[in-house]
mmCIF file of C-alpha atoms in Angstrom:
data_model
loop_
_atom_site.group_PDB
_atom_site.id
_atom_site.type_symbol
_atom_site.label_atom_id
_atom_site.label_comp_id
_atom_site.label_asym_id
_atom_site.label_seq_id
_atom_site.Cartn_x
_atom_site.Cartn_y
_atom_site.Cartn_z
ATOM 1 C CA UNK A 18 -8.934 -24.576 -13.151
ATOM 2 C CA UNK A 19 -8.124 -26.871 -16.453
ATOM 3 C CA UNK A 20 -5.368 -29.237 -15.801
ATOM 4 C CA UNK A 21 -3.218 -26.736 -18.786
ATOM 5 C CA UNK A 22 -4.047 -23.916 -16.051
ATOM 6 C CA UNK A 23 -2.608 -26.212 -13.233
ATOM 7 C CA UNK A 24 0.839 -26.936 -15.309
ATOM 8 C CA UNK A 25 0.845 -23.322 -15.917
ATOM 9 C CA UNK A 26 0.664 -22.257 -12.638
ATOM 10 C CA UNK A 27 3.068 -25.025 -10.997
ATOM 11 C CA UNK A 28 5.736 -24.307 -13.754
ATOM 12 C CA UNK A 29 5.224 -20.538 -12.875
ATOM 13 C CA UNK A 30 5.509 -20.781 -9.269
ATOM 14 C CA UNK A 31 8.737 -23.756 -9.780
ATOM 15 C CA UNK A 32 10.281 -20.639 -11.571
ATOM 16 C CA UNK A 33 9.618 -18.531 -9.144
ATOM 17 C CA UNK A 34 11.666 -20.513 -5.866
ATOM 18 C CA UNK A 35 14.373 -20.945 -8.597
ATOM 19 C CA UNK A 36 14.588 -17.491 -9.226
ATOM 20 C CA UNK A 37 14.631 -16.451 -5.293
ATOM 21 C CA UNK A 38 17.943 -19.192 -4.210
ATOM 22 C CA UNK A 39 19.181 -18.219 -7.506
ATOM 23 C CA UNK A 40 19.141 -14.516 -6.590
ATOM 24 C CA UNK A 41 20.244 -15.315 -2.881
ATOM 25 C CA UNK A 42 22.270 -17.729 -3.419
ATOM 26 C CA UNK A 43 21.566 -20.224 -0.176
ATOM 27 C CA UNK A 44 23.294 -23.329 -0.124
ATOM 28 C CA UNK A 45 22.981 -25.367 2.829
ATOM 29 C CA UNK A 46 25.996 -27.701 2.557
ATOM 30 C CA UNK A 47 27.971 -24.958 1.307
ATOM 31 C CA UNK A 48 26.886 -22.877 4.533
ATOM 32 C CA UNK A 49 28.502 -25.479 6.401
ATOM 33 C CA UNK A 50 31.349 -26.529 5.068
ATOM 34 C CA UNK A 51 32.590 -22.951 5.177
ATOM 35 C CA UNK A 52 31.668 -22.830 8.544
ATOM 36 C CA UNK A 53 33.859 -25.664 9.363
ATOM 37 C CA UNK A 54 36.679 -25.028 7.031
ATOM 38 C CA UNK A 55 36.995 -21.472 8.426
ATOM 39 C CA UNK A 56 37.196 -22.866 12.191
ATOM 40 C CA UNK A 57 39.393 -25.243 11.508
ATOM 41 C CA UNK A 58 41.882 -22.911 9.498
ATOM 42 C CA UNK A 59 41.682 -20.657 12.812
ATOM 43 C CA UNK A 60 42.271 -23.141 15.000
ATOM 44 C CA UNK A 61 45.179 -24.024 13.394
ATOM 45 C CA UNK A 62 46.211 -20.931 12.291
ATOM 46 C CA UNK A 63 46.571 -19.310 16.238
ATOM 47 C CA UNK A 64 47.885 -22.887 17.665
ATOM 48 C CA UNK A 65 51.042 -22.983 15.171
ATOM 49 C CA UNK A 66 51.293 -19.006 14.995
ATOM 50 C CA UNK A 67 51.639 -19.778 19.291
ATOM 51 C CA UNK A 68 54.088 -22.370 18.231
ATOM 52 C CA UNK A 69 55.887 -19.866 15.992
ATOM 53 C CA UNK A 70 55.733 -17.181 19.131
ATOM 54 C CA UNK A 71 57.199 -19.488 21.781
ATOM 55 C CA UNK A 72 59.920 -20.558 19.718
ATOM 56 C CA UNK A 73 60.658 -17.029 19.133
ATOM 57 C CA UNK A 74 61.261 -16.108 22.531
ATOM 58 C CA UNK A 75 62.409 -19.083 24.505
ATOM 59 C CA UNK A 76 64.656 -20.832 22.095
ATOM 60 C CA UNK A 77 65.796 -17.941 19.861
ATOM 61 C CA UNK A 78 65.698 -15.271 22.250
ATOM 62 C CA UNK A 79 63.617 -13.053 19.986
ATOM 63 C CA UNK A 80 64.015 -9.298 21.513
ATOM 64 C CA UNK A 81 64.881 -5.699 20.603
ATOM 65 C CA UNK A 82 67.811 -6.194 22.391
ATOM 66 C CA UNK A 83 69.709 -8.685 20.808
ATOM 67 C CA UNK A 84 68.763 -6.909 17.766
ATOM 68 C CA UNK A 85 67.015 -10.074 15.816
ATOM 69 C CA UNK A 86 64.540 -7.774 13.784
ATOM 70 C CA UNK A 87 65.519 -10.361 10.805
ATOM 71 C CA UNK A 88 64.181 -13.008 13.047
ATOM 72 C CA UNK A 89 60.913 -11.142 13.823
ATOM 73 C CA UNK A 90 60.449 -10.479 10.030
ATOM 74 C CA UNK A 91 61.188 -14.461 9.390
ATOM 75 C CA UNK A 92 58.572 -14.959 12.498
ATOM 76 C CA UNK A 93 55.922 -12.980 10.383
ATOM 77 C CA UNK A 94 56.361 -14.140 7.461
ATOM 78 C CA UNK A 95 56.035 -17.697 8.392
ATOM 79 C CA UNK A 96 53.382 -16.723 10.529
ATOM 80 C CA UNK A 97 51.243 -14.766 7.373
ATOM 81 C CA UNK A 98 52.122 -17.583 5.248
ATOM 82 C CA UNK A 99 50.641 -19.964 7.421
ATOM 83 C CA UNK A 100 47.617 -18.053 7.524
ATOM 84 C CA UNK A 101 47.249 -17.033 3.894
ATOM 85 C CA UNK A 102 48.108 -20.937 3.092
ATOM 86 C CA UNK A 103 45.279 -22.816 5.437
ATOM 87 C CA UNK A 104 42.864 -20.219 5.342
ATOM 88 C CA UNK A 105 42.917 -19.578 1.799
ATOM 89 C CA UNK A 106 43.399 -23.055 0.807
ATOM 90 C CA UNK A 107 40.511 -24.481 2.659
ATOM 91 C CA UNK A 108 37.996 -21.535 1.620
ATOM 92 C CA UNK A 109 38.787 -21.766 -1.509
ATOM 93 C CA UNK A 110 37.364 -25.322 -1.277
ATOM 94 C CA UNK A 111 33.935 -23.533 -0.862
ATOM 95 C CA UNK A 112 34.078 -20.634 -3.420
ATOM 96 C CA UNK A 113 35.515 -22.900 -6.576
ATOM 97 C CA UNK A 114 32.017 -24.640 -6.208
ATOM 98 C CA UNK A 115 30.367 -21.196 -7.364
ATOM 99 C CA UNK A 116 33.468 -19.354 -9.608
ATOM 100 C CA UNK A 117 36.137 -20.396 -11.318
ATOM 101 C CA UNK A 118 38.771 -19.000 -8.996
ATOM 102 C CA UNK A 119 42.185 -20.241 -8.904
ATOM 103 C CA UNK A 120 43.815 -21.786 -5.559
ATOM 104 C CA UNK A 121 46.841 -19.835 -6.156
ATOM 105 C CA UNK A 122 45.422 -16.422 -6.929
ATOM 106 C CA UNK A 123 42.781 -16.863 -3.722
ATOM 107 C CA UNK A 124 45.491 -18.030 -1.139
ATOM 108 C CA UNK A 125 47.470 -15.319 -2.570
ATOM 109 C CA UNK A 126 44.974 -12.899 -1.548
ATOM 110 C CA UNK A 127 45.116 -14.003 2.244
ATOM 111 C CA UNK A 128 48.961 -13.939 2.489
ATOM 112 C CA UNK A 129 49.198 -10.033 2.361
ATOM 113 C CA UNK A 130 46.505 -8.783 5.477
ATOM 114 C CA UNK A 131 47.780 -11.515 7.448
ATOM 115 C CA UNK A 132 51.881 -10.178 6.669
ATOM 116 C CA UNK A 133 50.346 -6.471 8.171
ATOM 117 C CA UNK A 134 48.651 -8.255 10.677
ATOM 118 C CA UNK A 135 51.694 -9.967 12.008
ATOM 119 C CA UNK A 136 54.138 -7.285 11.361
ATOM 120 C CA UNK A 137 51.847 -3.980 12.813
ATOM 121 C CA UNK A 138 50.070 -5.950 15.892
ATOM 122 C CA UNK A 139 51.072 -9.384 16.557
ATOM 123 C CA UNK A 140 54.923 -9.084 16.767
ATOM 124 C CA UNK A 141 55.601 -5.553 18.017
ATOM 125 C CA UNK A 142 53.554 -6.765 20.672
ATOM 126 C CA UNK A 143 55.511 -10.083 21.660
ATOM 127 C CA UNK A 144 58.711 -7.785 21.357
ATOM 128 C CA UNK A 145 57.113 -5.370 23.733
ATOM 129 C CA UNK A 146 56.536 -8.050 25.852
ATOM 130 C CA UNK A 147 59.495 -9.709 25.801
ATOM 131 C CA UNK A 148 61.413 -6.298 26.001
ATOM 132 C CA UNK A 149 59.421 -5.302 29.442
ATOM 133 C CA UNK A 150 59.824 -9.211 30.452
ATOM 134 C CA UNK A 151 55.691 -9.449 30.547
ATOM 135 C CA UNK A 152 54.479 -12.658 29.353
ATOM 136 C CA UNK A 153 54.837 -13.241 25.666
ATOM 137 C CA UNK A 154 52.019 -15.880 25.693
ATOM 138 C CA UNK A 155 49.232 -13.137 27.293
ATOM 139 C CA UNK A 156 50.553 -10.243 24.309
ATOM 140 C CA UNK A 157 50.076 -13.004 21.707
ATOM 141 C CA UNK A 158 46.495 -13.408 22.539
ATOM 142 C CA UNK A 159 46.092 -9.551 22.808
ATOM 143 C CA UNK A 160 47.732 -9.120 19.775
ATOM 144 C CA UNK A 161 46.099 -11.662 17.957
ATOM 145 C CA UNK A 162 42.195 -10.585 19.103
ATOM 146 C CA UNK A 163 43.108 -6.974 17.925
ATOM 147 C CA UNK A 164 44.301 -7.661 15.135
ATOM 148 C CA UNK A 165 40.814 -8.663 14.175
ATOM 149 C CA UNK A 166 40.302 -5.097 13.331
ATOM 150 C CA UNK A 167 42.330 -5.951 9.828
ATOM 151 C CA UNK A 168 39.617 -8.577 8.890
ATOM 152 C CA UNK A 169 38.384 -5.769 6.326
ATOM 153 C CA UNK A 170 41.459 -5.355 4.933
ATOM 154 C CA UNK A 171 40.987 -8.956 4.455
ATOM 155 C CA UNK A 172 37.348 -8.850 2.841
ATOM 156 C CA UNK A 173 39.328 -5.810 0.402
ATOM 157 C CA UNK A 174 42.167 -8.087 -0.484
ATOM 158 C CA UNK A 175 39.536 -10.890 -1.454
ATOM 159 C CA UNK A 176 37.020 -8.359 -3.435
ATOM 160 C CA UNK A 177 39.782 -7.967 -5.654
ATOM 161 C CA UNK A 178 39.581 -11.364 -6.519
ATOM 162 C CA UNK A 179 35.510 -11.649 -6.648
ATOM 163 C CA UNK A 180 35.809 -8.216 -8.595
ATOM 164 C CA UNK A 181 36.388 -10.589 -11.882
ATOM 165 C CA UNK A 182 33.483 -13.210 -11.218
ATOM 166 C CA UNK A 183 30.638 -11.333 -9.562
ATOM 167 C CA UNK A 184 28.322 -8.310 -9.363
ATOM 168 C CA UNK A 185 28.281 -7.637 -5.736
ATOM 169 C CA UNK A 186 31.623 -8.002 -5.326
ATOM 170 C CA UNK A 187 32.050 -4.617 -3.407
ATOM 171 C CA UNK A 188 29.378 -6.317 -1.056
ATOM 172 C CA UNK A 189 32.315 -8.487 -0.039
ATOM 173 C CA UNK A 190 33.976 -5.646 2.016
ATOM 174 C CA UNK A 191 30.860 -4.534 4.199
ATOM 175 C CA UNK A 192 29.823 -7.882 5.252
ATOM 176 C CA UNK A 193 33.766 -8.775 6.486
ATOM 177 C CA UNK A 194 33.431 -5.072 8.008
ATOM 178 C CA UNK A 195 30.073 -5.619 9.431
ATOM 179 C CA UNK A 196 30.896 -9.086 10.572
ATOM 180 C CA UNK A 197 33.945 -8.338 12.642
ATOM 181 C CA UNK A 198 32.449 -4.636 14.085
ATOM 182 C CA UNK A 199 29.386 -7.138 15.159
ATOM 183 C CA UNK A 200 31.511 -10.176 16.649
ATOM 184 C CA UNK A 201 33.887 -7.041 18.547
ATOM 185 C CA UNK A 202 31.144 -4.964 19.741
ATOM 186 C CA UNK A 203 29.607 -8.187 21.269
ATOM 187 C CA UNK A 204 32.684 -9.609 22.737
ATOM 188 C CA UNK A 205 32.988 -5.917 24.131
ATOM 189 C CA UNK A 206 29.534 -6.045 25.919
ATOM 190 C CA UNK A 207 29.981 -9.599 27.255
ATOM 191 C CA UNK A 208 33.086 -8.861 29.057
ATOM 192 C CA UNK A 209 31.541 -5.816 30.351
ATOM 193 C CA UNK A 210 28.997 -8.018 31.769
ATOM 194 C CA UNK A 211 31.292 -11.166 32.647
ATOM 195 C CA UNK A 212 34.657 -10.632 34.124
ATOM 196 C CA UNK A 213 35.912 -13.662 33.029
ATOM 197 C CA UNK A 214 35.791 -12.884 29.464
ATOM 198 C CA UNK A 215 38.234 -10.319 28.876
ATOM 199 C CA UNK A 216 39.584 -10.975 25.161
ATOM 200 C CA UNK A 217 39.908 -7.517 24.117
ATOM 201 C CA UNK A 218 42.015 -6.592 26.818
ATOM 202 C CA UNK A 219 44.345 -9.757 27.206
ATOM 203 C CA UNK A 220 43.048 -11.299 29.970
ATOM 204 C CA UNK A 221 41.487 -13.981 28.131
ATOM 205 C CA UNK A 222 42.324 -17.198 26.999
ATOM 206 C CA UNK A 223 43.345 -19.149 23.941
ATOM 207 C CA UNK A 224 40.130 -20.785 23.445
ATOM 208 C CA UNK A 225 38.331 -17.435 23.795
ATOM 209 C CA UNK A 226 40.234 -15.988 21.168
ATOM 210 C CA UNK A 227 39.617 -19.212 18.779
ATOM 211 C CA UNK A 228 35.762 -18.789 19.553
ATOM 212 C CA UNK A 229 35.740 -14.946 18.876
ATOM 213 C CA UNK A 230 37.555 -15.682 15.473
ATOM 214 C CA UNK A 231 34.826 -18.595 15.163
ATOM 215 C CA UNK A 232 31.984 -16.146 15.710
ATOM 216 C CA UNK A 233 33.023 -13.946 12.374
ATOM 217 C CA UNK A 234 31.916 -17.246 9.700
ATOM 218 C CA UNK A 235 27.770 -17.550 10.197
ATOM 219 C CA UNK A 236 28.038 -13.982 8.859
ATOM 220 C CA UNK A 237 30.861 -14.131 6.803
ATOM 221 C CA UNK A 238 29.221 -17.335 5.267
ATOM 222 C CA UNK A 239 25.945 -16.179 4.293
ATOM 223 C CA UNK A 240 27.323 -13.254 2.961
ATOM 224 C CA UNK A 241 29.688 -15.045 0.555
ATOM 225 C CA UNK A 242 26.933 -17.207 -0.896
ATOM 226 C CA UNK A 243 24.924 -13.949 -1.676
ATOM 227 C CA UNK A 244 27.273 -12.611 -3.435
ATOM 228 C CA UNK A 245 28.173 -15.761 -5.146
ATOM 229 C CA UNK A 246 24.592 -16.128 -6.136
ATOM 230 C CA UNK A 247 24.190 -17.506 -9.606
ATOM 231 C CA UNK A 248 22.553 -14.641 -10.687
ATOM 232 C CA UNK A 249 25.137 -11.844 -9.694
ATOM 233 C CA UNK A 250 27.632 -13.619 -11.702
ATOM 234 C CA UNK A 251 29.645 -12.147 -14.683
ATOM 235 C CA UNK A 252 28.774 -12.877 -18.014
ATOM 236 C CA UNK A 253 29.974 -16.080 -18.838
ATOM 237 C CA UNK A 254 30.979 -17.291 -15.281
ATOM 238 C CA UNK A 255 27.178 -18.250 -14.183
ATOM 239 C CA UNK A 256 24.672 -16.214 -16.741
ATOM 240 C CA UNK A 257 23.096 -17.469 -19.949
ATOM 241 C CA UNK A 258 24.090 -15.567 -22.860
#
């Protein structure tokens, strides 16, 4: 082979591996640091939202009975706030290196699954609880592991946002579907198979629900950076002209 042939090939097959991460968009570092930003939004996400709960019902007395549905609401909305402020704020960290999304309009997008989430599972079941004088601590953690079934609703609110920047935007909403059915159904089998994890049913414990919420982002992750891949974006967000 002449040394023109050599080039020829090398430049070919350099084209080639930039074509295939281009297409798939894997990004170590950015792998990562979604990873971490994601655990540490849910870690501090379900400790102050257990903050929120407590104060709630020991200090404010937070029931059906004294009629403080005002409260509740307050309760949720600080609660979805919370959520929609620290989750949003630190993934958007990871997607504005791939689109040009702004903070406001991505945080924005986490705000309103996390309001249903707190206002159709979280606190009817702490009012329940406090209600039936049951412990408001144990429905929290309930509450908060099923409402894990709105992370789609999630994945939709965000699509809307990715809608504008990428291809595979629709993608979005299977892979936060997929990724939640897959952390659930496992979580289901292991506390079939070990009594002491019992999550889905309330009988587990804070850290158990912080690791199940952990267990979502691997898949979550790698799904985000395919469909951020630089060649699924929109016309003049990542392709040549």
């Amino acid at each position: 082979m002449t040394a023109s042939g050599s080039a020829s090939g090398s430049a070919s097959g350099s084209g080639s591996g930039h074509e295939t991460a281009s297409s798939s968009g894997w990004d170590a570092r950015l792998y990562r640091r979604w990873i971490a930003y994601n655990t540490l939004a849910f870690i501090t996400v379900l400790t102050v939202g257990f903050l929120l709960i407590l104060l709630g019902n020991d200090v404010l007395h937070m029931d059906l009975a004294s009629h403080n549905v005002i409260l509740a609401l307050l309760i949720a909305t600080l609660g979805a706030a919370l959520f929609g402020g620290v989750l949003g704020a630190l993934q958007w960290l990871v997607v504005k290196e791939r689109v040009p999304v702004p903070r406001k309009v991505w945080i924005t997008s986490n705000v309103g699954p996390a309001l249903l989430a707190w206002l159709l599972v979280i606190m009817p079941a702490v009012i329940a609880a406090q209600d039936s004088h049951a412990t408001v601590s144990t429905a929290y953690l309930l509450a908060a592991s099923q409402s894990l079934a709105l992370g789609p609703l999630l994945g939709l609110s965000q699509s809307m946002v990715l809608r504008k920047v990428t291809t595979r935007w629709k993608w979005w909403i299977g892979a936060n579907l997929a990724s939640w059915l897959i952390v659930d159904a496992v979580i289901y089998l292991l506390s079939r198979w070990a009594d002491d994890l019992d999550v889905l049913t309330g009988g587990g414990s804070l850290i158990e629900v912080y690791l199940t919420l952990i267990a979502t982002t691997p898949l979550t992750g790698r799904a985000l950076l395919w469909v951020l891949a630089p060649s699924a974006l929109t016309r003049g967000v990542g392709q040549a002209p």
